Amino acid sequence: MPAKLLDGNLLAKKMRTEIAANAIILAAKGTKPGLAVILVGENPASQIYVRNKIKACQDTNIHSVLIQLPQNTSQAELLVQITKLNQDPQIHGILVQLPLPSHIDSHSVIEAIHPKKDVDGFHVANAGALMTGKPLFKPCTPYGCMALIESTDYPIRGARAVIIGASNIVGKPMAMLLLQAGATVTICNSKTRDLSFHSKEADILVVATGKPKMVSAQMVKPGAIVIDVGINRLPDGKLCGDVDFDEVKYVANWITPVPGGVGPMTITMLLQNTLEAAQHLHVRN
Ligand code: GUN
């Protein structure tokens, strides 16, 4: 029997309805949640992502500001913008769309964002807080993957979880979230020997490699939950994930589609983090 679909669009819609309602409640108390998005240059994929983030804010009663800067913006100019936003009381979350042009050091830019406004959860203070189990903001993609996994009602506690991909943005924070939920976690990377040996052990398999359809049916444990973070464009223009969906759906019990799985959840968790940033500030004021 084919796997059940983990529908990110459906879960995102449900969560965004709640976020929109909570944003109205907070605004009525005097704090309208606000997100600033900075885009440097004209990367076409980044332009689409940023447009989607701004639209999602509009749909959920979150104030948004888009700052578009030219490709040749200096690091110093970008840091000036971030300092201004750090001090702006109407802005509760700041997101600098990555990748940045190569003449800018992304690490320095992320570290310039105030950790309490770092709704991407990329600042070392937030990455460290996640390690110790007290995260202020969880990075949006792993946070969204967790929401999808939790929606299956499968007991994460005691489960074997395997993550393929060890990036700072997805793989490593995903491991921390699953570990804190009680899973036994393995993180595989591009040097892992006998990847199938590990992936076939997984009750929960999360794949974030950027390699189209690299996970085949033979690599998946029957009955597993398979979360595909990848989004790749094939030569024919179609989108596909890092998992061979058409094969793996006959082995897994739950699987995310691409598109329509993790993607809509990433933006939803950004909205959730922005709402939480505004709620924290409201409590402090
Ligand atoms: N580029 C691709 N994904 C992301 C993300 O989650 N946050 C930011 N800031 N840039 C990205």
CSV table of C-alpha atoms and ligand atoms in Angstrom, one decimal:
chain,number,residue,atom,x,y,z
A,1,MET,CA,0.0,0.0,0.0
A,2,PRO,CA,1.4,3.4,-0.8
A,3,ALA,CA,2.6,5.7,2.0
A,4,LYS,CA,0.3,8.3,3.6
A,5,LEU,CA,1.2,11.8,2.4
A,6,LEU,CA,2.6,14.3,4.9
A,7,ASP,CA,0.9,17.3,3.4
A,8,GLY,CA,2.9,20.4,4.3
A,9,ASN,CA,0.4,22.8,2.6
A,10,LEU,CA,-2.5,21.5,4.7
A,11,LEU,CA,-0.6,21.6,8.0
A,12,ALA,CA,0.9,25.0,7.1
A,13,LYS,CA,-2.6,26.4,6.4
A,14,LYS,CA,-3.9,25.2,9.8
A,15,MET,CA,-0.9,26.7,11.6
A,16,ARG,CA,-1.1,29.9,9.7
A,17,THR,CA,-4.7,30.4,10.7
A,18,GLU,CA,-3.7,30.1,14.3
A,19,ILE,CA,-0.7,32.5,13.8
A,20,ALA,CA,-2.9,35.0,12.1
A,21,ALA,CA,-5.4,34.9,15.0
A,22,ASN,CA,-2.6,35.2,17.6
A,23,ALA,CA,-1.1,38.1,15.7
A,24,ILE,CA,-4.4,40.0,15.9
A,25,ILE,CA,-4.7,39.4,19.6
A,26,LEU,CA,-1.1,40.7,20.2
A,27,ALA,CA,-1.7,43.7,18.0
A,28,ALA,CA,-4.9,44.5,20.0
A,29,LYS,CA,-2.6,44.6,23.1
A,30,GLY,CA,-0.3,47.1,21.4
A,31,THR,CA,2.4,44.9,19.7
A,32,LYS,CA,1.9,44.1,16.1
A,33,PRO,CA,4.5,41.5,15.1
A,34,GLY,CA,7.0,42.7,12.6
A,35,LEU,CA,9.5,41.0,10.3
A,36,ALA,CA,12.3,42.6,8.3
A,37,VAL,CA,13.7,40.7,5.3
A,38,ILE,CA,16.9,41.8,3.7
A,39,LEU,CA,17.8,40.6,0.2
A,40,VAL,CA,21.1,41.5,-1.3
A,41,GLY,CA,21.5,41.1,-5.1
A,42,GLU,CA,19.3,39.4,-7.7
A,43,ASN,CA,19.5,35.7,-7.1
A,44,PRO,CA,16.3,34.5,-8.8
A,45,ALA,CA,15.6,31.7,-6.3
A,46,SER,CA,16.1,34.1,-3.4
A,47,GLN,CA,13.8,36.6,-5.0
A,48,ILE,CA,11.0,34.0,-5.1
A,49,TYR,CA,11.7,32.8,-1.5
A,50,VAL,CA,11.6,36.4,-0.2
A,51,ARG,CA,8.5,37.3,-2.1
A,52,ASN,CA,6.8,34.2,-0.6
A,53,LYS,CA,7.9,35.2,2.9
A,54,ILE,CA,6.5,38.8,2.6
A,55,LYS,CA,3.2,37.4,1.1
A,56,ALA,CA,2.9,35.0,4.1
A,57,CYS,CA,3.4,37.9,6.5
A,58,GLN,CA,0.6,39.8,4.8
A,59,ASP,CA,-1.7,36.7,5.0
A,60,THR,CA,-1.1,36.3,8.8
A,61,ASN,CA,-1.4,39.9,10.0
A,62,ILE,CA,2.4,40.3,10.5
A,63,HIS,CA,3.9,43.7,9.6
A,64,SER,CA,6.7,43.2,7.1
A,65,VAL,CA,9.5,45.3,5.6
A,66,LEU,CA,11.5,44.2,2.6
A,67,ILE,CA,14.9,45.8,2.2
A,68,GLN,CA,16.4,45.1,-1.2
A,69,LEU,CA,20.0,46.0,-1.6
A,70,PRO,CA,22.1,45.9,-4.8
A,71,GLN,CA,24.6,43.1,-5.5
A,72,ASN,CA,27.6,45.4,-4.8
A,73,THR,CA,26.4,46.4,-1.3
A,74,SER,CA,29.4,46.4,1.0
A,75,GLN,CA,29.4,44.4,4.2
A,76,ALA,CA,29.7,47.6,6.2
A,77,GLU,CA,26.5,49.0,4.5
A,78,LEU,CA,24.7,45.8,5.3
A,79,LEU,CA,25.7,45.9,8.9
A,80,VAL,CA,24.4,49.5,9.2
A,81,GLN,CA,21.0,48.2,8.0
A,82,ILE,CA,21.0,45.4,10.6
A,83,THR,CA,22.0,47.8,13.4
A,84,LYS,CA,19.1,50.0,12.5
A,85,LEU,CA,16.7,47.1,12.5
A,86,ASN,CA,18.1,45.8,15.8
A,87,GLN,CA,17.0,49.2,17.3
A,88,ASP,CA,13.6,49.4,15.5
A,89,PRO,CA,10.8,48.7,18.1
A,90,GLN,CA,8.4,47.8,15.3
A,91,ILE,CA,10.7,44.9,14.1
A,92,HIS,CA,10.7,41.7,16.1
A,93,GLY,CA,12.4,39.5,13.6
A,94,ILE,CA,15.2,40.0,11.1
A,95,LEU,CA,16.0,37.7,8.3
A,96,VAL,CA,18.9,38.1,5.9
A,97,GLN,CA,18.3,35.9,2.9
A,98,LEU,CA,21.1,33.5,2.1
A,99,PRO,CA,23.3,33.0,0.1
A,100,LEU,CA,24.9,36.4,0.3
A,101,PRO,CA,27.2,37.7,-2.5
A,102,SER,CA,30.7,36.2,-2.1
A,103,HIS,CA,32.4,39.4,-1.0
A,104,ILE,CA,30.2,39.4,2.2
A,105,ASP,CA,31.1,37.2,5.2
A,106,SER,CA,27.7,35.6,6.0
A,107,HIS,CA,28.9,34.6,9.5
A,108,SER,CA,29.7,38.2,10.5
A,109,VAL,CA,26.3,39.3,9.2
A,110,ILE,CA,24.3,36.7,11.1
A,111,GLU,CA,26.3,37.4,14.3
A,112,ALA,CA,25.3,41.1,13.9
A,113,ILE,CA,21.6,40.3,14.2
A,114,HIS,CA,20.4,40.6,17.8
A,115,PRO,CA,19.8,37.0,19.1
A,116,LYS,CA,16.3,38.0,20.3
A,117,LYS,CA,15.4,39.1,16.7
A,118,ASP,CA,17.2,36.1,15.0
A,119,VAL,CA,14.0,34.4,13.9
A,120,ASP,CA,16.1,32.1,11.5
A,121,GLY,CA,17.8,30.7,14.6
A,122,PHE,CA,21.2,30.9,12.9
A,123,HIS,CA,23.1,33.1,15.5
A,124,VAL,CA,25.6,31.2,17.5
A,125,ALA,CA,23.7,32.2,20.7
A,126,ASN,CA,20.6,30.5,19.4
A,127,ALA,CA,22.5,27.5,17.9
A,128,GLY,CA,24.2,27.1,21.4
A,129,ALA,CA,20.9,27.4,23.2
A,130,LEU,CA,19.4,24.7,21.0
A,131,MET,CA,22.3,22.4,21.9
A,132,THR,CA,21.6,22.9,25.6
A,133,GLY,CA,17.9,22.2,25.1
A,134,LYS,CA,16.7,25.8,25.8
A,135,PRO,CA,16.3,27.3,22.3
A,136,LEU,CA,15.0,30.8,21.9
A,137,PHE,CA,14.3,30.2,18.2
A,138,LYS,CA,14.4,26.9,16.4
A,139,PRO,CA,15.7,27.1,12.8
A,140,CYS,CA,12.7,27.1,10.6
A,141,THR,CA,13.2,24.1,8.4
A,142,PRO,CA,14.0,21.6,11.1
A,143,TYR,CA,11.2,23.1,13.2
A,144,GLY,CA,8.8,22.6,10.3
A,145,CYS,CA,10.1,19.0,9.8
A,146,MET,CA,9.4,18.3,13.5
A,147,ALA,CA,5.8,19.6,13.2
A,148,LEU,CA,5.3,17.3,10.2
A,149,ILE,CA,6.7,14.3,12.1
A,150,GLU,CA,4.6,15.1,15.2
A,151,SER,CA,1.5,15.3,13.0
A,152,THR,CA,1.8,11.5,12.4
A,153,ASP,CA,1.4,10.7,16.1
A,154,TYR,CA,4.3,8.2,15.7
A,155,PRO,CA,6.2,8.0,19.0
A,156,ILE,CA,9.5,9.9,18.5
A,157,ARG,CA,10.7,8.8,22.0
A,158,GLY,CA,12.8,5.7,21.5
A,159,ALA,CA,12.6,5.9,17.7
A,160,ARG,CA,15.7,5.5,15.5
A,161,ALA,CA,16.2,8.7,13.5
A,162,VAL,CA,18.7,9.1,10.7
A,163,ILE,CA,19.5,12.4,9.1
A,164,ILE,CA,21.3,12.5,5.7
A,165,GLY,CA,23.1,15.9,5.5
A,166,ALA,CA,25.0,17.7,8.3
A,167,SER,CA,24.5,21.4,7.5
A,168,ASN,CA,24.3,24.0,10.2
A,169,ILE,CA,20.9,25.1,8.8
A,170,VAL,CA,19.1,21.7,8.6
A,171,GLY,CA,21.0,18.5,9.5
A,172,LYS,CA,22.7,19.6,12.8
A,173,PRO,CA,19.7,21.4,14.3
A,174,MET,CA,17.3,18.6,13.1
A,175,ALA,CA,19.5,16.2,15.1
A,176,MET,CA,19.2,18.3,18.2
A,177,LEU,CA,15.4,18.6,18.0
A,178,LEU,CA,15.0,14.8,17.4
A,179,LEU,CA,17.4,14.0,20.2
A,180,GLN,CA,15.5,16.3,22.6
A,181,ALA,CA,12.3,14.5,21.6
A,182,GLY,CA,13.9,11.2,22.7
A,183,ALA,CA,15.0,9.7,19.4
A,184,THR,CA,18.3,7.9,19.0
A,185,VAL,CA,19.9,10.0,16.2
A,186,THR,CA,22.5,9.3,13.6
A,187,ILE,CA,23.8,12.1,11.3
A,188,CYS,CA,25.2,11.0,8.0
A,189,ASN,CA,27.4,13.2,5.8
A,190,SER,CA,28.9,13.0,2.3
A,191,LYS,CA,31.8,10.8,3.7
A,192,THR,CA,29.6,8.3,5.4
A,193,ARG,CA,30.5,4.7,4.5
A,194,ASP,CA,27.6,2.4,3.5
A,195,LEU,CA,24.9,5.0,3.7
A,196,SER,CA,22.2,2.4,3.1
A,197,PHE,CA,23.2,0.5,6.2
A,198,HIS,CA,22.3,3.6,8.3
A,199,SER,CA,19.3,4.8,6.3
A,200,LYS,CA,17.7,1.3,6.5
A,201,GLU,CA,17.8,1.5,10.3
A,202,ALA,CA,15.6,4.6,10.4
A,203,ASP,CA,12.1,4.8,11.7
A,204,ILE,CA,12.4,8.5,10.9
A,205,LEU,CA,14.5,9.4,7.9
A,206,VAL,CA,15.3,13.1,7.1
A,207,VAL,CA,17.1,13.8,3.9
A,208,ALA,CA,18.7,17.2,3.2
A,209,THR,CA,21.5,16.7,0.6
A,210,GLY,CA,20.6,18.7,-2.4
A,211,LYS,CA,21.1,15.6,-4.6
A,212,PRO,CA,18.0,14.8,-6.7
A,213,LYS,CA,16.3,11.5,-5.9
A,214,MET,CA,19.4,10.1,-4.2
A,215,VAL,CA,17.4,8.0,-1.7
A,216,SER,CA,16.0,4.9,-3.4
A,217,ALA,CA,13.4,2.4,-2.1
A,218,GLN,CA,16.3,0.0,-1.2
A,219,MET,CA,17.6,2.6,1.3
A,220,VAL,CA,14.4,2.9,3.3
A,221,LYS,CA,13.1,0.7,6.2
A,222,PRO,CA,9.5,-0.5,5.5
A,223,GLY,CA,7.1,1.6,7.4
A,224,ALA,CA,9.4,4.5,8.0
A,225,ILE,CA,8.5,8.2,8.1
A,226,VAL,CA,10.4,9.9,5.3
A,227,ILE,CA,11.0,13.7,5.3
A,228,ASP,CA,12.4,15.1,2.1
A,229,VAL,CA,14.0,18.6,2.6
A,230,GLY,CA,15.4,18.7,-0.9
A,231,ILE,CA,14.1,20.9,-3.7
A,232,ASN,CA,15.8,20.4,-7.0
A,233,ARG,CA,15.0,21.4,-10.6
A,234,LEU,CA,15.4,18.7,-13.2
A,235,PRO,CA,16.5,19.4,-16.8
A,236,ASP,CA,12.8,19.2,-17.9
A,237,GLY,CA,11.9,22.0,-15.5
A,238,LYS,CA,10.1,19.8,-13.0
A,239,LEU,CA,10.8,20.0,-9.3
A,240,CYS,CA,11.9,16.9,-7.3
A,241,GLY,CA,13.3,16.2,-3.9
A,242,ASP,CA,16.3,14.3,-2.6
A,243,VAL,CA,14.1,11.2,-2.2
A,244,ASP,CA,12.9,9.1,-5.2
A,245,PHE,CA,9.2,9.7,-4.2
A,246,ASP,CA,7.7,7.4,-6.8
A,247,GLU,CA,9.6,4.4,-5.5
A,248,VAL,CA,9.9,5.2,-1.8
A,249,LYS,CA,6.2,5.8,-1.4
A,250,TYR,CA,5.7,2.0,-1.7
A,251,VAL,CA,8.1,1.3,1.2
A,252,ALA,CA,7.5,4.2,3.7
A,253,ASN,CA,4.4,4.6,5.8
A,254,TRP,CA,4.5,8.4,5.7
A,255,ILE,CA,6.3,10.6,3.1
A,256,THR,CA,6.5,14.3,2.3
A,257,PRO,CA,5.9,15.3,-1.3
A,258,VAL,CA,8.1,17.9,-3.2
A,259,PRO,CA,6.8,20.5,-3.7
A,260,GLY,CA,4.2,20.8,-0.9
A,261,GLY,CA,5.9,19.0,2.0
A,262,VAL,CA,8.7,20.8,4.0
A,263,GLY,CA,8.7,24.0,1.9
A,264,PRO,CA,5.4,25.5,3.1
A,265,MET,CA,6.3,24.5,6.7
A,266,THR,CA,9.6,26.4,6.6
A,267,ILE,CA,7.9,29.8,6.0
A,268,THR,CA,5.2,28.9,8.5
A,269,MET,CA,7.8,28.4,11.3
A,270,LEU,CA,9.4,31.7,10.3
A,271,LEU,CA,6.0,33.3,11.0
A,272,GLN,CA,5.7,31.4,14.2
A,273,ASN,CA,9.1,32.5,15.4
A,274,THR,CA,8.3,36.1,14.5
A,275,LEU,CA,5.1,35.9,16.5
A,276,GLU,CA,7.0,34.4,19.4
A,277,ALA,CA,9.7,37.2,19.2
A,278,ALA,CA,6.9,39.8,19.4
A,279,GLN,CA,5.2,37.9,22.3
A,280,HIS,CA,8.5,37.8,24.3
A,281,LEU,CA,9.0,41.5,23.8
A,282,HIS,CA,5.4,42.2,24.7
A,283,VAL,CA,5.9,40.3,28.0
A,284,ARG,CA,9.1,42.3,28.8
A,285,ASN,CA,7.5,45.7,28.1
B,1,GUN,N1,18.2,30.6,2.1
B,1,GUN,C1,17.6,29.3,2.0
B,1,GUN,N2,17.0,29.0,3.1
B,1,GUN,C2,17.1,30.0,4.0
B,1,GUN,C3,16.6,30.2,5.3
B,1,GUN,O1,15.9,29.4,5.9
B,1,GUN,N3,16.9,31.4,5.8
B,1,GUN,C4,17.6,32.3,5.2
B,1,GUN,N4,17.9,33.5,5.8
B,1,GUN,N5,18.1,32.2,4.0
B,1,GUN,C5,17.8,31.0,3.4
